[in-house]
Amino acid sequence: MDQHIAEAIGRPDLIRLDDRLVCLRFETMKVVSALAAVRHLLDTGTVRPGDTLLDSSSGIYAYALALACHRHGMRCHIVGSTTVDRTLRTQLAVLGATLEQMDPCDDLKLDQKRRVERIHEILAAHPEYHWMRQYHDDIHYLGYRAIADRIREATGGEGLTLVGGVGSGASTGALARRLRTAPGGPADVRLVGVQPYGSVTFGAEHVADPEIIIAGIGSSIPFGNVSHELYDTLHWISFDAALSGSVDLLRRHAVFAGLSTGAGYLAAHHERERDAGRTVLFIAADTGHRYVDTVFARHDEATPLKNLAPRDVSDQSELALPWSRMPWNRTRPEAAPAATVR
């Protein structure tokens, strides 16, 4: 029996959508990394019960950290993006977390920069606070080990293609690393990362999406937790294409999930058709409730998946909307910091 709701929320469902397409569905994925990270900090004496944990978030990690703090008797302080909605603000308040939300801003890069600046101001005034650094501290890899072991048990791990939004790098990076190095021998696992246009992580900052940058799977600043050398293939997917993926996933398989999941499903659907010999598993990081008005209410605008296909490119200079695909071949850019796992 679970001792706290966070443990249940963080436990994913493995759903076979067809013979070679599997969905790893979370209610809120980052609860997994936040719970394990906080537990590790307590176990190592880095923090103590009652301490304040601090971080910046565009939404999902704020909720995850608030739940982990509630579970372990910690205080939680969040510097939130302009994208934090009313529902989440209310949940954070009731959970006892402190939220400082940035003023409205159309420039997400500026929003992120302002959040980091505010973090440093808070730490200067409260050096006793612990900054979680979800984008840069590899403790956020720890929670995914048990999930990787479960995936391997359920799928066998051989001939497996794992697809997911890159984001902070923790979920896809941790799952792929564990699957490839787990006891029992390395599994044959290909890792496919999904990015929005405008993200700097894999060099797409020069291509703007006329709609919005899909929250959570890209970044306007470099992230230390992204291990570039783990990825075999990259997909860049626009808002409109991801919308079509989210709608098709709900319509065809009754899975109600967020916009990043729609992008991952679209990439996974393509990878499945591209290689008939492999099982493709994609990550559904959260539910679709945040996107009822911006995505699902626009379901009549969705393009049928049969009419969508990526543009195959060999260099980021060739990237073009609405969807591009490029071999990455586990390359580590010279300037990219490598994440290490504790």
GROMACS .gro file of C-alpha atoms in nm:
model
  342
    1MET     CA    1   0.000   0.000   0.000
    2ASP     CA    2   0.127   0.347  -0.086
    3GLN     CA    3   0.215   0.575   0.202
    4HIS     CA    4   0.143   0.896   0.011
    5ILE     CA    5  -0.054   1.000  -0.298
    6ALA     CA    6   0.271   1.108  -0.468
    7GLU     CA    7   0.380   0.746  -0.492
    8ALA     CA    8   0.060   0.651  -0.674
    9ILE     CA    9   0.072   0.953  -0.904
   10GLY     CA   10   0.429   0.872  -1.001
   11ARG     CA   11   0.358   0.509  -1.092
   12PRO     CA   12   0.311   0.484  -1.471
   13ASP     CA   13   0.086   0.257  -1.672
   14LEU     CA   14   0.226   0.046  -1.955
   15ILE     CA   15  -0.039   0.029  -2.227
   16ARG     CA   16   0.000  -0.175  -2.547
   17LEU     CA   17  -0.175   0.026  -2.818
   18ASP     CA   18  -0.103  -0.234  -3.084
   19ASP     CA   19   0.143  -0.516  -3.143
   20ARG     CA   20   0.447  -0.286  -3.168
   21LEU     CA   21   0.339   0.043  -3.010
   22VAL     CA   22   0.345   0.087  -2.632
   23CYS     CA   23   0.254   0.392  -2.423
   24LEU     CA   24   0.428   0.462  -2.091
   25ARG     CA   25   0.155   0.678  -1.938
   26PHE     CA   26   0.208   0.896  -1.631
   27GLU     CA   27  -0.038   1.114  -1.447
   28THR     CA   28   0.251   1.348  -1.365
   29MET     CA   29   0.590   1.212  -1.467
   30LYS     CA   30   0.821   1.445  -1.279
   31VAL     CA   31   0.687   1.323  -0.946
   32VAL     CA   32   0.914   1.022  -1.005
   33SER     CA   33   1.230   1.231  -1.026
   34ALA     CA   34   1.129   1.477  -0.752
   35LEU     CA   35   1.047   1.203  -0.499
   36ALA     CA   36   1.372   1.017  -0.559
   37ALA     CA   37   1.576   1.336  -0.555
   38VAL     CA   38   1.432   1.458  -0.224
   39ARG     CA   39   1.472   1.112  -0.067
   40HIS     CA   40   1.837   1.103  -0.178
   41LEU     CA   41   1.903   1.449  -0.035
   42LEU     CA   42   1.753   1.344   0.299
   43ASP     CA   43   1.936   1.011   0.308
   44THR     CA   44   2.272   1.177   0.241
   45GLY     CA   45   2.213   1.454   0.496
   46THR     CA   46   2.225   1.728   0.235
   47VAL     CA   47   1.890   1.855   0.364
   48ARG     CA   48   1.682   1.787   0.675
   49PRO     CA   49   1.306   1.765   0.733
   50GLY     CA   50   1.163   2.114   0.753
   51ASP     CA   51   1.419   2.269   0.516
   52THR     CA   52   1.306   2.474   0.217
   53LEU     CA   53   1.359   2.338  -0.133
   54LEU     CA   54   1.371   2.592  -0.413
   55ASP     CA   55   1.346   2.570  -0.790
   56SER     CA   56   1.220   2.727  -1.109
   57SER     CA   57   0.944   2.559  -1.310
   58SER     CA   58   0.710   2.606  -1.604
   59GLY     CA   59   0.449   2.395  -1.427
   60ILE     CA   60   0.480   2.017  -1.394
   61TYR     CA   61   0.796   2.011  -1.183
   62ALA     CA   62   0.644   2.269  -0.948
   63TYR     CA   63   0.358   2.031  -0.871
   64ALA     CA   64   0.596   1.735  -0.846
   65LEU     CA   65   0.829   1.910  -0.602
   66ALA     CA   66   0.535   2.036  -0.395
   67LEU     CA   67   0.411   1.676  -0.363
   68ALA     CA   68   0.758   1.546  -0.273
   69CYS     CA   69   0.794   1.817  -0.008
   70HIS     CA   70   0.450   1.734   0.131
   71ARG     CA   71   0.550   1.366   0.143
   72HIS     CA   72   0.875   1.428   0.330
   73GLY     CA   73   0.785   1.723   0.552
   74MET     CA   74   0.977   1.989   0.360
   75ARG     CA   75   0.894   2.344   0.260
   76CYS     CA   76   0.866   2.428  -0.108
   77HIS     CA   77   0.938   2.758  -0.286
   78ILE     CA   78   0.875   2.784  -0.661
   79VAL     CA   79   0.967   3.060  -0.904
   80GLY     CA   80   0.708   2.993  -1.170
   81SER     CA   81   0.682   3.069  -1.538
   82THR     CA   82   0.409   3.285  -1.685
   83THR     CA   83   0.260   2.955  -1.810
   84VAL     CA   84   0.157   2.835  -1.460
   85ASP     CA   85  -0.223   2.826  -1.477
   86ARG     CA   86  -0.494   2.894  -1.219
   87THR     CA   87  -0.554   2.526  -1.141
   88LEU     CA   88  -0.189   2.467  -1.057
   89ARG     CA   89  -0.160   2.790  -0.860
   90THR     CA   90  -0.452   2.678  -0.644
   91GLN     CA   91  -0.307   2.329  -0.590
   92LEU     CA   92   0.031   2.470  -0.490
   93ALA     CA   93  -0.130   2.710  -0.243
   94VAL     CA   94  -0.333   2.435  -0.075
   95LEU     CA   95  -0.027   2.206  -0.061
   96GLY     CA   96   0.156   2.480   0.128
   97ALA     CA   97   0.406   2.570  -0.145
   98THR     CA   98   0.509   2.930  -0.204
   99LEU     CA   99   0.479   3.041  -0.567
  100GLU     CA  100   0.638   3.350  -0.715
  101GLN     CA  101   0.507   3.380  -1.069
  102MET     CA  102   0.680   3.588  -1.333
  103ASP     CA  103   0.484   3.870  -1.494
  104PRO     CA  104   0.332   3.793  -1.837
  105CYS     CA  105   0.596   3.774  -2.108
  106ASP     CA  106   0.580   3.659  -2.472
  107ASP     CA  107   0.953   3.578  -2.478
  108LEU     CA  108   1.007   3.240  -2.308
  109LYS     CA  109   1.385   3.287  -2.314
  110LEU     CA  110   1.345   3.611  -2.120
  111ASP     CA  111   1.098   3.441  -1.887
  112GLN     CA  112   1.350   3.166  -1.812
  113LYS     CA  113   1.633   3.418  -1.764
  114ARG     CA  114   1.424   3.622  -1.520
  115ARG     CA  115   1.335   3.310  -1.322
  116VAL     CA  116   1.701   3.213  -1.281
  117GLU     CA  117   1.790   3.567  -1.177
  118ARG     CA  118   1.514   3.555  -0.915
  119ILE     CA  119   1.646   3.222  -0.784
  120HIS     CA  120   1.986   3.381  -0.722
  121GLU     CA  121   1.822   3.674  -0.542
  122ILE     CA  122   1.632   3.437  -0.313
  123LEU     CA  123   1.945   3.233  -0.239
  124ALA     CA  124   2.135   3.550  -0.152
  125ALA     CA  125   1.865   3.637   0.101
  126HIS     CA  126   1.817   3.276   0.218
  127PRO     CA  127   2.142   3.080   0.181
  128GLU     CA  128   1.986   2.801   0.389
  129TYR     CA  129   1.746   2.715   0.104
  130HIS     CA  130   1.843   2.421  -0.117
  131TRP     CA  131   1.821   2.483  -0.492
  132MET     CA  132   1.702   2.162  -0.660
  133ARG     CA  133   1.842   2.255  -1.005
  134GLN     CA  134   1.617   2.013  -1.191
  135TYR     CA  135   1.786   2.099  -1.521
  136HIS     CA  136   2.141   2.041  -1.401
  137ASP     CA  137   2.156   1.807  -1.099
  138ASP     CA  138   2.181   1.441  -1.197
  139ILE     CA  139   1.993   1.324  -0.886
  140HIS     CA  140   1.684   1.364  -1.104
  141TYR     CA  141   1.793   1.054  -1.299
  142LEU     CA  142   1.755   0.828  -0.994
  143GLY     CA  143   1.378   0.781  -0.990
  144TYR     CA  144   1.362   0.630  -1.339
  145ARG     CA  145   1.574   0.322  -1.269
  146ALA     CA  146   1.286   0.113  -1.134
  147ILE     CA  147   1.068   0.220  -1.428
  148ALA     CA  148   1.337   0.113  -1.675
  149ASP     CA  149   1.356  -0.226  -1.506
  150ARG     CA  150   0.981  -0.259  -1.537
  151ILE     CA  151   0.993  -0.170  -1.907
  152ARG     CA  152   1.259  -0.431  -1.965
  153GLU     CA  153   1.059  -0.696  -1.782
  154ALA     CA  154   0.745  -0.615  -1.981
  155THR     CA  155   0.902  -0.579  -2.327
  156GLY     CA  156   1.218  -0.787  -2.302
  157GLY     CA  157   1.424  -0.480  -2.396
  158GLU     CA  158   1.544  -0.627  -2.724
  159GLY     CA  159   1.460  -0.439  -3.040
  160LEU     CA  160   1.312  -0.152  -2.837
  161THR     CA  161   1.289   0.209  -2.957
  162LEU     CA  162   1.224   0.459  -2.677
  163VAL     CA  163   1.064   0.791  -2.778
  164GLY     CA  164   1.013   1.094  -2.555
  165GLY     CA  165   1.046   1.468  -2.516
  166VAL     CA  166   1.400   1.565  -2.421
  167GLY     CA  167   1.320   1.849  -2.182
  168SER     CA  168   1.562   1.845  -1.890
  169GLY     CA  169   1.709   1.518  -2.019
  170ALA     CA  170   1.632   1.322  -1.703
  171SER     CA  171   1.350   1.091  -1.814
  172THR     CA  172   1.466   0.976  -2.157
  173GLY     CA  173   1.832   0.986  -2.059
  174ALA     CA  174   1.783   0.787  -1.740
  175LEU     CA  175   1.557   0.526  -1.899
  176ALA     CA  176   1.789   0.468  -2.195
  177ARG     CA  177   2.102   0.454  -1.982
  178ARG     CA  178   1.949   0.205  -1.738
  179LEU     CA  179   1.805  -0.015  -2.015
  180ARG     CA  180   2.142  -0.024  -2.192
  181THR     CA  181   2.347  -0.100  -1.880
  182ALA     CA  182   2.113  -0.283  -1.640
  183PRO     CA  183   2.215  -0.610  -1.474
  184GLY     CA  184   2.157  -0.899  -1.712
  185GLY     CA  185   2.339  -0.740  -2.001
  186PRO     CA  186   2.281  -0.440  -2.227
  187ALA     CA  187   1.950  -0.418  -2.409
  188ASP     CA  188   1.914  -0.321  -2.775
  189VAL     CA  189   1.757   0.020  -2.716
  190ARG     CA  190   1.743   0.311  -2.956
  191LEU     CA  191   1.662   0.651  -2.811
  192VAL     CA  192   1.458   0.902  -3.010
  193GLY     CA  193   1.436   1.253  -2.867
  194VAL     CA  194   1.154   1.495  -2.943
  195GLN     CA  195   1.213   1.871  -2.948
  196PRO     CA  196   1.010   2.183  -3.025
  197TYR     CA  197   1.135   2.437  -3.276
  198GLY     CA  198   1.317   2.721  -3.102
  199SER     CA  199   1.494   2.495  -2.853
  200VAL     CA  200   1.871   2.537  -2.813
  201THR     CA  201   1.929   2.183  -2.681
  202PHE     CA  202   1.995   2.029  -3.021
  203GLY     CA  203   2.046   2.348  -3.223
  204ALA     CA  204   1.700   2.458  -3.340
  205GLU     CA  205   1.695   2.804  -3.185
  206HIS     CA  206   1.697   2.968  -3.529
  207VAL     CA  207   1.357   2.823  -3.629
  208ALA     CA  208   1.053   2.980  -3.465
  209ASP     CA  209   0.714   2.815  -3.422
  210PRO     CA  210   0.438   3.064  -3.511
  211GLU     CA  211   0.215   2.914  -3.243
  212ILE     CA  212   0.398   2.834  -2.916
  213ILE     CA  213   0.701   2.643  -2.795
  214ILE     CA  214   0.569   2.316  -2.653
  215ALA     CA  215   0.630   2.341  -2.279
  216GLY     CA  216   0.858   2.093  -2.109
  217ILE     CA  217   1.037   1.928  -2.402
  218GLY     CA  218   1.273   2.206  -2.513
  219SER     CA  219   1.477   2.486  -2.365
  220SER     CA  220   1.596   2.838  -2.435
  221ILE     CA  221   1.914   2.779  -2.229
  222PRO     CA  222   2.157   2.481  -2.214
  223PHE     CA  223   2.070   2.207  -1.964
  224GLY     CA  224   2.344   2.010  -1.789
  225ASN     CA  225   2.128   1.699  -1.746
  226VAL     CA  226   2.094   1.639  -2.121
  227SER     CA  227   2.336   1.363  -2.224
  228HIS     CA  228   2.345   1.425  -2.600
  229GLU     CA  229   2.548   1.111  -2.663
  230LEU     CA  230   2.255   0.888  -2.562
  231TYR     CA  231   2.030   0.987  -2.854
  232ASP     CA  232   2.014   0.805  -3.186
  233THR     CA  233   1.756   1.022  -3.364
  234LEU     CA  234   1.590   1.361  -3.316
  235HIS     CA  235   1.246   1.483  -3.421
  236TRP     CA  236   1.152   1.853  -3.417
  237ILE     CA  237   0.775   1.892  -3.410
  238SER     CA  238   0.563   2.205  -3.429
  239PHE     CA  239   0.260   2.293  -3.220
  240ASP     CA  240   0.018   2.219  -3.504
  241ALA     CA  241   0.168   1.876  -3.573
  242ALA     CA  242   0.172   1.791  -3.201
  243LEU     CA  243  -0.193   1.897  -3.175
  244SER     CA  244  -0.275   1.648  -3.448
  245GLY     CA  245  -0.087   1.378  -3.257
  246SER     CA  246  -0.268   1.450  -2.930
  247VAL     CA  247  -0.608   1.444  -3.098
  248ASP     CA  248  -0.532   1.121  -3.287
  249LEU     CA  249  -0.405   0.953  -2.969
  250LEU     CA  250  -0.731   1.034  -2.790
  251ARG     CA  251  -0.953   0.952  -3.086
  252ARG     CA  252  -0.780   0.629  -3.186
  253HIS     CA  253  -0.662   0.492  -2.849
  254ALA     CA  254  -0.866   0.690  -2.589
  255VAL     CA  255  -0.546   0.814  -2.422
  256PHE     CA  256  -0.599   1.170  -2.295
  257ALA     CA  257  -0.253   1.321  -2.264
  258GLY     CA  258  -0.070   1.651  -2.303
  259LEU     CA  259   0.080   1.827  -2.602
  260SER     CA  260   0.431   1.689  -2.552
  261THR     CA  261   0.278   1.341  -2.560
  262GLY     CA  262   0.110   1.424  -2.890
  263ALA     CA  263   0.451   1.513  -3.031
  264GLY     CA  264   0.604   1.193  -2.892
  265TYR     CA  265   0.319   0.981  -3.026
  266LEU     CA  266   0.360   1.134  -3.371
  267ALA     CA  267   0.733   1.055  -3.372
  268ALA     CA  268   0.670   0.705  -3.232
  269HIS     CA  269   0.405   0.633  -3.494
  270HIS     CA  270   0.654   0.725  -3.766
  271GLU     CA  271   0.940   0.522  -3.614
  272ARG     CA  272   0.708   0.222  -3.588
  273GLU     CA  273   0.626   0.241  -3.958
  274ARG     CA  274   0.990   0.299  -4.048
  275ASP     CA  275   1.122  -0.019  -3.884
  276ALA     CA  276   0.884  -0.314  -3.875
  277GLY     CA  277   1.116  -0.524  -3.659
  278ARG     CA  278   1.114  -0.309  -3.344
  279THR     CA  279   0.875  -0.233  -3.060
  280VAL     CA  280   0.831   0.142  -3.007
  281LEU     CA  281   0.754   0.281  -2.660
  282PHE     CA  282   0.670   0.649  -2.615
  283ILE     CA  283   0.640   0.852  -2.296
  284ALA     CA  284   0.314   1.025  -2.203
  285ALA     CA  285   0.436   1.266  -1.935
  286ASP     CA  286   0.104   1.405  -1.811
  287THR     CA  287  -0.269   1.417  -1.873
  288GLY     CA  288  -0.443   1.644  -2.122
  289HIS     CA  289  -0.637   1.861  -1.879
  290ARG     CA  290  -0.410   2.165  -1.922
  291TYR     CA  291  -0.472   2.153  -2.295
  292VAL     CA  292  -0.850   2.126  -2.317
  293ASP     CA  293  -0.894   2.477  -2.456
  294THR     CA  294  -0.568   2.521  -2.649
  295VAL     CA  295  -0.555   2.175  -2.810
  296PHE     CA  296  -0.854   1.945  -2.772
  297ALA     CA  297  -1.120   2.210  -2.828
  298ARG     CA  298  -0.951   2.261  -3.167
  299HIS     CA  299  -0.981   1.894  -3.264
  300ASP     CA  300  -1.146   1.983  -3.594
  301GLU     CA  301  -0.818   2.151  -3.699
  302ALA     CA  302  -0.619   1.828  -3.655
  303THR     CA  303  -0.446   1.694  -3.966
  304PRO     CA  304  -0.492   1.319  -4.023
  305LEU     CA  305  -0.171   1.137  -3.939
  306LYS     CA  306  -0.161   0.978  -4.285
  307ASN     CA  307  -0.110   1.330  -4.424
  308LEU     CA  308   0.184   1.406  -4.197
  309ALA     CA  309   0.545   1.298  -4.248
  310PRO     CA  310   0.878   1.440  -4.132
  311ARG     CA  311   1.129   1.611  -4.354
  312ASP     CA  312   1.450   1.408  -4.332
  313VAL     CA  313   1.747   1.638  -4.277
  314SER     CA  314   2.118   1.587  -4.222
  315ASP     CA  315   2.195   1.921  -4.059
  316GLN     CA  316   2.009   2.170  -3.839
  317SER     CA  317   2.035   2.433  -4.113
  318GLU     CA  318   1.781   2.227  -4.309
  319LEU     CA  319   1.518   2.224  -4.034
  320ALA     CA  320   1.173   2.334  -4.146
  321LEU     CA  321   0.822   2.340  -4.002
  322PRO     CA  322   0.610   2.150  -3.925
  323TRP     CA  323   0.820   1.837  -3.865
  324SER     CA  324   1.183   1.742  -3.923
  325ARG     CA  325   1.380   1.425  -3.846
  326MET     CA  326   1.758   1.390  -3.823
  327PRO     CA  327   1.998   1.107  -3.730
  328TRP     CA  328   2.198   1.207  -3.422
  329ASN     CA  329   2.406   0.889  -3.388
  330ARG     CA  330   2.489   0.933  -3.020
  331THR     CA  331   2.707   1.236  -3.083
  332ARG     CA  332   2.816   1.461  -2.801
  333PRO     CA  333   2.869   1.825  -2.904
  334GLU     CA  334   3.201   1.960  -2.787
  335ALA     CA  335   3.037   2.233  -2.582
  336ALA     CA  336   2.777   2.009  -2.420
  337PRO     CA  337   2.826   1.927  -2.053
  338ALA     CA  338   2.789   1.557  -1.973
  339ALA     CA  339   2.546   1.445  -1.706
  340THR     CA  340   2.680   1.191  -1.459
  341VAL     CA  341   2.460   0.958  -1.259
  342ARG     CA  342   2.515   0.903  -0.888
   0.00000   0.00000   0.00000
